[in-house]
Amino acid sequence: MKDWPETFDIAIVGGGNAALCAAITAAEAGATVLILEAAPLPYRGGNSRHTRNFRCMHRGPLSVLIDSYEEEEYFHDLMLVTKGKTDEGLARMVIRASEACLPWMEAHGVRFQPSLSGTLSLGRTNAFFLGGGKALVNAYFNTATDLGVKVAYEAEVRHVHREADRITHLEVTVAGQPVTVRAKAFVLASGGFQADLDWLARAWGPSARNFLIRGTPYNRGVVLRDMLDQGAESVGDPTQCHAVAIDGRAPKFDGGIVTRLDCVPFSIVVNRDGERFHDEGEDVWPKRYAIWGRLVAAQPDQVGFSIIDSKAIDLFMPSVFPPIKADTIEGLASLMGLDPATLRRTVDGFNAACQPGTFHPTELDGLRTKGLNIPKTNWARPIDTAPFYGYQLRPGVTFTYLGLKVDDRARVHGTDGPIQNLWAAGEIMAGSILGQGYLAGFGMTIGTVFGRIAGKEAAAHVA
Amino acid sequence: MSLDHTAEARRQIEICNACRYCEGYCAVFPAMTREKAFSDGDLTHLANLCHNCRGCYYACQYTEPHEFALNLPAALAEVRVESWERLIRPQSFARLFQRHGVAMTGLLVAMLAAFFWLLAALKPTSGEGFYAYLAHGTMVTIFVPAFVLPLALIAAALRRYWVEVDGGRVTWAHLRRALQDAAQLRNLSGGQGQGCNFEEGDRYSDRRRMAHHLMMYGFLLCFASTSSGTIMHYAFGWEAPYPLLSVPKLLGVPGGLMMVVGTVYLVWLKLKADPALGAPRVWGGEMAFVLLLGAVAATGLLLYAATGTGLQAPLLAIHLATVMTLFLLMPFSKMVHGFFRLAALVVEAKKSQKAPQGEMA
Ligand SMILES: Cc1cc2nc3c(=O)[nH]c(=O)nc-3n(C[C@H](O)[C@H](O)[C@H](O)COP(=O)(O)OP(=O)(O)OC[C@H]3O[C@@H](n4cnc5c(N)ncnc54)[C@H](O)[C@@H]3O)c2cc1C
Ligand code: SF4
Ligand code: SF4
């Protein structure tokens, strides 16, 4: 095995948000840094290239953020989604540190824009990146390069070599060739394992092979697995992943944001057998978005069908693929591969259960069905106005929860205490804070805060 | 209308409309969020609102090798050029000169020959300055129709544009907003003053806006200079040649210098930029047009510097030939983008009063 020609102070595994924040911070502190990115250049930036915003605490108007969003409210929001499965100390640290992230990001090339049309509800809590996450990743790579950081693409780290409480080197495949990378300190920022379908299938059962992966195919958890095998402390439920219901026609990997569908609250959703299986009108969509991935995953063949009529077609964000369209319910059913008679029966039953009332698309309008086993508790209007439209839904995995346990200095721990020269940041350790559920924009916040901590600590270690 | 380019632009716009990450870059994105389905007219409008800053290419997570294969700047550039080629009559002229720098050069050579012949054949017996070589009346007879007829062709094309994009009635307020945007090249600022992604890959740079400003305001100064000369001639009976401290010269000399610098700047930027993010088939025509503008300005300045020398006559012929070529090509070259773009901004000022789709959910 060849050695990498230069020896760096710090080697960073991954090329997403967390890795870049660590690299920039360490380089600014004077360390020499090498980034090892498994993806080729056009796909650099992991899942970070698919993001659009980060959640930021602020005590008054800040850049594009309006009003204020203070620690208690932020923490309360986090408690709601995680149902208490969070490390309060770490969570509060991240929340407090998020306020200083925004100006830091701006100073390192990230630009922000007001919240996007269709997402007004996030204008106070989440700062949107101009151009989205890929523009952010580009800006950070430029800043890092200007600081002298070296980047190796198509460089997949296969093994993190540990001797007692130190890491000595990495075994890497660079463009197919095995290479040893030595450094004085190491930062792991290689994301989760959601792109490893075998691993998902082991955790979820074989149905996981039907899941679509919303982000990069390069986050296969190779380094996470390797560290777990070497006794690193872990956190988060290995059998859980965050999945949302997306367009069934999405690509297997990297479909990103555009494959999401916002039609569910204005629709009825049936399974392969033409039957409804959950209350579509439980709550406003952003809050319910995340549960539908699981709901669809639990149905036969991991598929669902969202059915609307022409009254609803303009009420939600446009979809990337056009809906299936037909003049009759039966016609729609055959186009979607459903049994026409069963779908007719389900729709008729639903229509008959709808009650008169005032429909309000933007708020809980209490327009509920009466007498159904599975009620629809808001926005229940008969599906009766042709043409009819349908979307196929499949579970799209956003991220996995299992990760490395870190302390407030981002250090990775073995069974007998912290490893002396190893830090972790981003999704690979996010389970330390986010044990369950998801708060929009929190992934990038965790990565930015812990990336900066890891970079600073690693640079101090080698100074 | 080429089905391929329109269909491809529609495919890409529909992906963008489900994404909207690039909303802050320019007017194209807020405009697209108003619709869910895009007619050919909508696409023509969006394409003329895009000024090929390329911000949305480098920011896009779906560019090749991703299967969505987004390249919105190129898709819109194709539709845009095609809209000019389709709406300007005669279409064959537009197609020829938009695409081929060689054709433009050919026309210029023809004009050079014509003016050398004119100067030799029609040399007046009296007259001062330029008019010693070509009588004022002759110049007016030649240049007025060469200026007015192309403008009439453009006006007719803009009417067709208006119908195609469903422009409707506009008010002074719409016009004022469009003129303000155009005067500042607001959209070229990248949304926040950071500029384009034109010549340095994914790094922002404001150079293209600077270069364009030099060219546009230089051109307007030269145009004002000529207009002021005309006014002085007819209204005040003060005939050319004018001294340096006169309105035409005070406008024209700085204007000409700005255009020359602007030309060098734009050519340099264009050579550095990736041709695959524009409409590659008109690259030659665009480059030739920039050089033509530079030639008009440079020969004008040289002519002024050569006053009283033996070079005045040949330089006059060369300068008049470049001006004539520019006039004749107004509808058929990149020059026409100014008219279409302003029209698009006016239409957009009006249409932007409608709320985006999906805001309810
Ligand atoms: C479609 C989508 C939209 C999202 N939107 C948002 C949002 O708006 N806001 C938000 O906060 N979060 C969002 N998230 C979550 C967010 O993407 C993650 O929380 C965040 O990007 C994690 O950053 P990271 O740097 O830890 O990982 P990543 O950005 O995924 O980076 C991991 C990097 O490691 C590399 N890598 C993996 N394995 C190896 C290896 N063995 N060797 C070398 N390199 C390796 C990968 O190539 C990649 O570059 C979204 C996720 C998805 C899928
Ligand atoms: S260019 Fe790409 S990132 Fe930008 S809006 Fe379109 S799809 Fe989204
Ligand atoms: S190239 Fe620039 S102007 Fe054109 S659509 Fe993209 S961001 Fe807008």
Short mmCIF file of N, CA and C in Angstrom, two decimals, chain A residues 42-44 49-52 64 109 111-120 129-135 138-139 141-143 145-146 250-260 262 266 286 312-322 361-362 391, chain B residues 10-26 29-30 32-38 55-68 70 189-195 197 200-204 355-361:
data_model
loop_
_atom_site.label_atom_id
_atom_site.label_comp_id
_atom_site.label_asym_id
_atom_site.label_seq_id
_atom_site.Cartn_x
_atom_site.Cartn_y
_atom_site.Cartn_z
N PRO A 42 -18.28 16.23 -9.14
CA PRO A 42 -19.64 16.71 -9.39
C PRO A 42 -20.64 16.32 -8.30
N TYR A 43 -20.32 15.30 -7.54
CA TYR A 43 -21.24 14.84 -6.48
C TYR A 43 -20.71 15.14 -5.09
N ARG A 44 -19.71 16.02 -5.02
CA ARG A 44 -19.16 16.33 -3.70
C ARG A 44 -20.24 16.98 -2.83
N ARG A 49 -25.50 18.94 0.00
CA ARG A 49 -25.80 19.61 -1.26
C ARG A 49 -27.29 19.62 -1.56
N HIS A 50 -28.08 18.85 -0.82
CA HIS A 50 -29.52 18.83 -1.06
C HIS A 50 -30.30 19.74 -0.12
N THR A 51 -29.61 20.35 0.84
CA THR A 51 -30.35 21.09 1.87
C THR A 51 -30.76 22.46 1.37
N ARG A 52 -31.62 23.11 2.16
CA ARG A 52 -32.02 24.46 1.76
C ARG A 52 -31.88 25.47 2.88
N VAL A 64 -31.54 37.37 7.13
CA VAL A 64 -32.85 37.18 6.51
C VAL A 64 -33.93 36.75 7.52
N GLY A 109 -18.51 32.88 3.06
CA GLY A 109 -18.97 32.80 1.67
C GLY A 109 -20.40 32.36 1.47
N ARG A 111 -24.32 32.65 1.31
CA ARG A 111 -25.29 33.74 1.17
C ARG A 111 -26.68 33.22 1.50
N PHE A 112 -27.50 34.10 2.03
CA PHE A 112 -28.84 33.71 2.43
C PHE A 112 -29.88 34.43 1.59
N GLN A 113 -31.09 33.85 1.56
CA GLN A 113 -32.20 34.49 0.87
C GLN A 113 -33.45 34.37 1.75
N PRO A 114 -34.43 35.23 1.55
CA PRO A 114 -35.66 35.10 2.33
C PRO A 114 -36.29 33.74 2.09
N SER A 115 -37.12 33.27 3.02
CA SER A 115 -37.66 31.91 2.89
C SER A 115 -38.40 31.78 1.57
N LEU A 116 -38.29 30.60 0.98
CA LEU A 116 -38.80 30.37 -0.37
C LEU A 116 -40.32 30.43 -0.40
N SER A 117 -40.87 30.76 -1.57
CA SER A 117 -42.31 30.74 -1.71
C SER A 117 -42.79 29.32 -1.43
N GLY A 118 -43.91 29.22 -0.73
CA GLY A 118 -44.39 27.90 -0.35
C GLY A 118 -43.87 27.45 1.00
N THR A 119 -42.96 28.23 1.62
CA THR A 119 -42.40 27.81 2.91
C THR A 119 -42.43 28.97 3.90
N LEU A 120 -43.44 29.82 3.76
CA LEU A 120 -43.47 31.02 4.59
C LEU A 120 -43.44 30.70 6.08
N PHE A 129 -30.44 29.14 2.37
CA PHE A 129 -29.21 29.43 1.62
C PHE A 129 -29.58 29.89 0.21
N LEU A 130 -28.98 30.97 -0.25
CA LEU A 130 -29.19 31.39 -1.63
C LEU A 130 -28.66 30.30 -2.55
N GLY A 131 -29.53 29.76 -3.41
CA GLY A 131 -29.11 28.70 -4.31
C GLY A 131 -29.15 27.31 -3.68
N GLY A 132 -29.44 27.23 -2.36
CA GLY A 132 -29.52 25.93 -1.71
C GLY A 132 -28.16 25.41 -1.26
N GLY A 133 -28.18 24.13 -0.79
CA GLY A 133 -27.00 23.56 -0.16
C GLY A 133 -25.80 23.40 -1.08
N LYS A 134 -26.02 23.22 -2.38
CA LYS A 134 -24.86 23.05 -3.24
C LYS A 134 -24.09 24.37 -3.34
N ALA A 135 -24.81 25.48 -3.35
CA ALA A 135 -24.13 26.77 -3.38
C ALA A 135 -23.34 26.96 -2.09
N ASN A 138 -20.24 24.76 -2.40
CA ASN A 138 -19.28 25.40 -3.31
C ASN A 138 -18.54 26.53 -2.60
N ALA A 139 -19.30 27.35 -1.88
CA ALA A 139 -18.68 28.50 -1.20
C ALA A 139 -17.64 28.01 -0.20
N PHE A 141 -16.01 25.09 -0.20
CA PHE A 141 -14.84 24.51 -0.87
C PHE A 141 -13.91 25.62 -1.36
N ASN A 142 -14.49 26.70 -1.88
CA ASN A 142 -13.65 27.82 -2.33
C ASN A 142 -12.90 28.45 -1.17
N THR A 143 -13.62 28.68 -0.07
CA THR A 143 -12.98 29.28 1.11
C THR A 143 -11.87 28.36 1.61
N THR A 145 -10.18 26.04 -0.03
CA THR A 145 -9.07 26.01 -0.99
C THR A 145 -8.20 27.26 -0.83
N ASP A 146 -8.86 28.42 -0.67
CA ASP A 146 -8.10 29.66 -0.48
C ASP A 146 -7.25 29.62 0.79
N ALA A 250 -39.43 8.70 -8.17
CA ALA A 250 -38.13 9.34 -7.91
C ALA A 250 -37.00 8.38 -8.20
N PRO A 251 -35.81 8.92 -8.54
CA PRO A 251 -34.65 8.04 -8.71
C PRO A 251 -34.31 7.32 -7.40
N LYS A 252 -33.63 6.19 -7.53
CA LYS A 252 -33.27 5.41 -6.34
C LYS A 252 -32.43 6.23 -5.36
N PHE A 253 -31.50 7.03 -5.86
CA PHE A 253 -30.67 7.88 -5.02
C PHE A 253 -30.74 9.33 -5.50
N ASP A 254 -30.45 10.25 -4.58
CA ASP A 254 -30.17 11.64 -4.95
C ASP A 254 -31.34 12.38 -5.58
N GLY A 255 -32.57 11.89 -5.39
CA GLY A 255 -33.73 12.62 -5.92
C GLY A 255 -33.90 13.97 -5.24
N GLY A 256 -33.45 14.05 -3.98
CA GLY A 256 -33.45 15.35 -3.29
C GLY A 256 -34.83 15.92 -3.04
N ILE A 257 -34.87 17.24 -2.91
CA ILE A 257 -36.06 17.93 -2.44
C ILE A 257 -37.24 17.83 -3.41
N VAL A 258 -36.96 17.80 -4.72
CA VAL A 258 -38.07 17.97 -5.66
C VAL A 258 -39.05 16.80 -5.68
N THR A 259 -38.63 15.66 -5.12
CA THR A 259 -39.52 14.50 -5.17
C THR A 259 -40.55 14.50 -4.05
N ARG A 260 -40.48 15.48 -3.16
CA ARG A 260 -41.47 15.52 -2.09
C ARG A 260 -42.85 15.83 -2.66
N ASP A 262 -46.74 17.33 -1.56
CA ASP A 262 -47.47 18.03 -0.50
C ASP A 262 -48.98 17.87 -0.63
N PHE A 266 -54.84 17.07 1.29
CA PHE A 266 -56.01 17.38 0.48
C PHE A 266 -56.52 16.15 -0.27
N PRO A 286 -46.48 20.28 7.10
CA PRO A 286 -45.08 20.22 7.53
C PRO A 286 -44.91 19.35 8.78
N ALA A 312 -58.51 20.33 -5.70
CA ALA A 312 -57.33 20.41 -4.83
C ALA A 312 -56.02 20.61 -5.58
N ILE A 313 -56.06 20.51 -6.89
CA ILE A 313 -54.79 20.40 -7.62
C ILE A 313 -53.90 21.64 -7.47
N ASP A 314 -54.50 22.80 -7.23
CA ASP A 314 -53.66 24.00 -7.13
C ASP A 314 -53.35 24.41 -5.69
N LEU A 315 -53.63 23.53 -4.75
CA LEU A 315 -53.48 23.94 -3.35
C LEU A 315 -52.11 23.64 -2.77
N PHE A 316 -51.25 22.96 -3.52
CA PHE A 316 -49.96 22.57 -2.96
C PHE A 316 -48.86 22.85 -3.97
N MET A 317 -47.63 22.78 -3.50
CA MET A 317 -46.46 23.05 -4.36
C MET A 317 -46.47 22.10 -5.56
N PRO A 318 -46.07 22.61 -6.73
CA PRO A 318 -46.04 21.74 -7.91
C PRO A 318 -45.12 20.54 -7.67
N SER A 319 -45.44 19.42 -8.32
CA SER A 319 -44.63 18.20 -8.18
C SER A 319 -43.67 18.11 -9.34
N VAL A 320 -42.59 17.37 -9.15
CA VAL A 320 -41.58 17.31 -10.20
C VAL A 320 -42.06 16.49 -11.40
N PHE A 321 -42.80 15.43 -11.11
CA PHE A 321 -43.40 14.65 -12.20
C PHE A 321 -44.89 14.99 -12.23
N PRO A 322 -45.49 15.09 -13.42
CA PRO A 322 -46.92 15.41 -13.46
C PRO A 322 -47.74 14.29 -12.85
N PRO A 361 -57.73 25.79 3.47
CA PRO A 361 -56.54 24.98 3.18
C PRO A 361 -55.36 25.26 4.10
N THR A 362 -55.28 26.47 4.67
CA THR A 362 -54.05 26.83 5.39
C THR A 362 -54.15 26.61 6.89
N TYR A 391 -51.06 10.36 -7.29
CA TYR A 391 -49.61 10.23 -7.16
C TYR A 391 -49.28 8.94 -6.44
N ARG B 10 -39.08 23.35 -20.88
CA ARG B 10 -40.26 23.08 -20.05
C ARG B 10 -39.95 22.00 -19.02
N ARG B 11 -39.30 20.95 -19.47
CA ARG B 11 -38.93 19.86 -18.55
C ARG B 11 -38.10 20.41 -17.39
N GLN B 12 -37.12 21.24 -17.71
CA GLN B 12 -36.24 21.76 -16.66
C GLN B 12 -36.97 22.73 -15.74
N ILE B 13 -37.78 23.60 -16.33
CA ILE B 13 -38.51 24.59 -15.53
C ILE B 13 -39.45 23.89 -14.55
N GLU B 14 -40.03 22.78 -14.97
CA GLU B 14 -40.95 22.07 -14.07
C GLU B 14 -40.19 21.47 -12.88
N ILE B 15 -38.96 21.06 -13.11
CA ILE B 15 -38.14 20.58 -11.99
C ILE B 15 -37.82 21.75 -11.06
N CYS B 16 -37.39 22.85 -11.64
CA CYS B 16 -37.07 24.03 -10.83
C CYS B 16 -38.28 24.49 -10.01
N ASN B 17 -39.46 24.40 -10.61
CA ASN B 17 -40.64 24.90 -9.94
C ASN B 17 -41.00 24.04 -8.74
N ALA B 18 -40.55 22.80 -8.74
CA ALA B 18 -40.78 21.94 -7.57
C ALA B 18 -39.67 22.13 -6.55
N CYS B 19 -38.61 22.83 -6.92
CA CYS B 19 -37.43 22.98 -6.07
C CYS B 19 -37.34 24.39 -5.50
N ARG B 20 -37.18 25.36 -6.39
CA ARG B 20 -37.18 26.79 -6.04
C ARG B 20 -35.97 27.25 -5.23
N TYR B 21 -34.95 26.42 -5.14
CA TYR B 21 -33.78 26.83 -4.36
C TYR B 21 -33.14 28.10 -4.91
N CYS B 22 -33.29 28.34 -6.21
CA CYS B 22 -32.58 29.46 -6.83
C CYS B 22 -33.39 30.75 -6.84
N GLU B 23 -34.48 30.75 -6.09
CA GLU B 23 -35.41 31.87 -6.15
C GLU B 23 -34.76 33.23 -6.00
N GLY B 24 -33.71 33.32 -5.19
CA GLY B 24 -33.13 34.62 -4.90
C GLY B 24 -32.20 35.16 -5.97
N TYR B 25 -31.90 34.38 -7.01
CA TYR B 25 -30.90 34.82 -7.98
C TYR B 25 -31.40 35.87 -8.96
N CYS B 26 -32.63 35.70 -9.46
CA CYS B 26 -33.06 36.57 -10.56
C CYS B 26 -34.57 36.52 -10.67
N PHE B 29 -37.11 32.98 -11.48
CA PHE B 29 -37.70 32.03 -10.53
C PHE B 29 -38.99 32.52 -9.91
N PRO B 30 -39.03 33.76 -9.38
CA PRO B 30 -40.33 34.24 -8.90
C PRO B 30 -41.38 34.21 -10.01
N MET B 32 -41.61 32.01 -12.46
CA MET B 32 -42.09 30.64 -12.74
C MET B 32 -43.02 30.14 -11.63
N THR B 33 -42.85 30.64 -10.41
CA THR B 33 -43.68 30.11 -9.32
C THR B 33 -45.14 30.53 -9.46
N ARG B 34 -45.43 31.43 -10.38
CA ARG B 34 -46.83 31.82 -10.57
C ARG B 34 -47.63 30.77 -11.32
N GLU B 35 -46.94 29.85 -11.99
CA GLU B 35 -47.64 28.88 -12.85
C GLU B 35 -47.36 27.47 -12.38
N LYS B 36 -48.21 26.57 -12.84
CA LYS B 36 -47.95 25.16 -12.61
C LYS B 36 -47.65 24.48 -13.94
N ALA B 37 -48.29 24.99 -14.98
CA ALA B 37 -48.03 24.47 -16.34
C ALA B 37 -47.55 25.64 -17.18
N PHE B 38 -46.64 25.36 -18.12
CA PHE B 38 -45.99 26.44 -18.86
C PHE B 38 -46.31 26.37 -20.34
N GLY B 55 -25.77 31.49 -12.25
CA GLY B 55 -25.86 31.21 -10.82
C GLY B 55 -26.60 29.91 -10.58
N CYS B 56 -27.71 29.73 -11.31
CA CYS B 56 -28.57 28.57 -11.07
C CYS B 56 -27.94 27.30 -11.63
N TYR B 57 -26.92 27.39 -12.45
CA TYR B 57 -26.26 26.16 -12.90
C TYR B 57 -25.33 25.65 -11.80
N TYR B 58 -24.48 26.53 -11.31
CA TYR B 58 -23.50 26.07 -10.32
C TYR B 58 -24.14 25.71 -8.99
N ALA B 59 -25.32 26.28 -8.71
CA ALA B 59 -26.00 25.96 -7.45
C ALA B 59 -26.84 24.70 -7.55
N CYS B 60 -26.98 24.15 -8.75
CA CYS B 60 -27.97 23.09 -8.93
C CYS B 60 -27.42 21.71 -8.57
N GLN B 61 -28.16 21.01 -7.71
CA GLN B 61 -27.77 19.65 -7.31
C GLN B 61 -28.15 18.62 -8.37
N TYR B 62 -28.77 19.07 -9.46
CA TYR B 62 -29.25 18.13 -10.48
C TYR B 62 -28.55 18.26 -11.82
N THR B 63 -27.38 18.89 -11.85
CA THR B 63 -26.67 18.99 -13.13
C THR B 63 -26.06 17.62 -13.45
N GLU B 64 -25.69 17.44 -14.70
CA GLU B 64 -25.08 16.17 -15.09
C GLU B 64 -23.85 15.88 -14.24
N PRO B 65 -23.56 14.65 -13.93
CA PRO B 65 -24.16 13.40 -14.42
C PRO B 65 -25.50 13.00 -13.78
N HIS B 66 -26.11 13.82 -12.95
CA HIS B 66 -27.42 13.46 -12.39
C HIS B 66 -28.41 13.25 -13.53
N GLU B 67 -29.32 12.29 -13.36
CA GLU B 67 -30.22 11.95 -14.47
C GLU B 67 -31.18 13.09 -14.83
N PHE B 68 -31.43 14.03 -13.91
CA PHE B 68 -32.30 15.17 -14.26
C PHE B 68 -31.59 16.12 -15.24
N LEU B 70 -29.91 18.98 -15.34
CA LEU B 70 -30.29 20.39 -15.45
C LEU B 70 -29.16 21.25 -15.99
N SER B 189 -26.89 41.52 -10.92
CA SER B 189 -26.14 41.63 -9.66
C SER B 189 -26.14 40.31 -8.91
N GLY B 190 -26.87 39.31 -9.41
CA GLY B 190 -26.91 38.02 -8.74
C GLY B 190 -27.87 38.03 -7.57
N GLY B 191 -28.65 39.08 -7.45
CA GLY B 191 -29.64 39.15 -6.38
C GLY B 191 -29.14 39.92 -5.17
N GLN B 192 -27.83 39.88 -4.93
CA GLN B 192 -27.32 40.51 -3.71
C GLN B 192 -26.06 41.33 -3.98
N GLY B 193 -25.79 41.61 -5.25
CA GLY B 193 -24.61 42.42 -5.54
C GLY B 193 -23.34 41.59 -5.69
N GLN B 194 -23.44 40.27 -5.48
CA GLN B 194 -22.23 39.45 -5.60
C GLN B 194 -21.89 39.17 -7.06
N GLY B 195 -22.85 39.40 -7.94
CA GLY B 195 -22.58 39.24 -9.37
C GLY B 195 -22.91 37.86 -9.89
N ASN B 197 -21.94 34.04 -12.02
CA ASN B 197 -21.00 32.92 -12.07
C ASN B 197 -20.56 32.75 -13.51
N GLU B 200 -15.75 32.57 -13.79
CA GLU B 200 -14.86 31.94 -12.81
C GLU B 200 -15.50 30.71 -12.19
N GLY B 201 -16.22 29.95 -12.98
CA GLY B 201 -16.86 28.76 -12.44
C GLY B 201 -17.82 29.13 -11.33
N ASP B 202 -17.74 28.40 -10.20
CA ASP B 202 -18.73 28.63 -9.16
C ASP B 202 -18.38 29.80 -8.24
N ARG B 203 -17.34 30.56 -8.55
CA ARG B 203 -17.07 31.77 -7.76
C ARG B 203 -17.84 32.94 -8.35
N TYR B 204 -18.37 33.79 -7.49
CA TYR B 204 -19.12 34.95 -7.98
C TYR B 204 -18.16 36.04 -8.44
N ALA B 355 -49.82 36.07 -7.20
CA ALA B 355 -49.16 35.29 -6.13
C ALA B 355 -48.62 33.96 -6.64
N PRO B 356 -47.53 33.45 -6.03
CA PRO B 356 -46.99 32.17 -6.46
C PRO B 356 -47.91 31.00 -6.15
N GLN B 357 -47.75 29.94 -6.93
CA GLN B 357 -48.50 28.70 -6.72
C GLN B 357 -47.94 27.95 -5.52
N GLY B 358 -48.81 27.36 -4.76
CA GLY B 358 -48.33 26.53 -3.66
C GLY B 358 -48.19 27.31 -2.37
N GLU B 359 -48.49 28.61 -2.42
CA GLU B 359 -48.32 29.43 -1.22
C GLU B 359 -49.32 29.02 -0.15
N MET B 360 -50.41 28.38 -0.59
CA MET B 360 -51.47 28.08 0.36
C MET B 360 -51.09 26.94 1.30
N ALA B 361 -50.37 25.97 0.79
CA ALA B 361 -50.20 24.75 1.58
C ALA B 361 -49.07 24.86 2.59
#
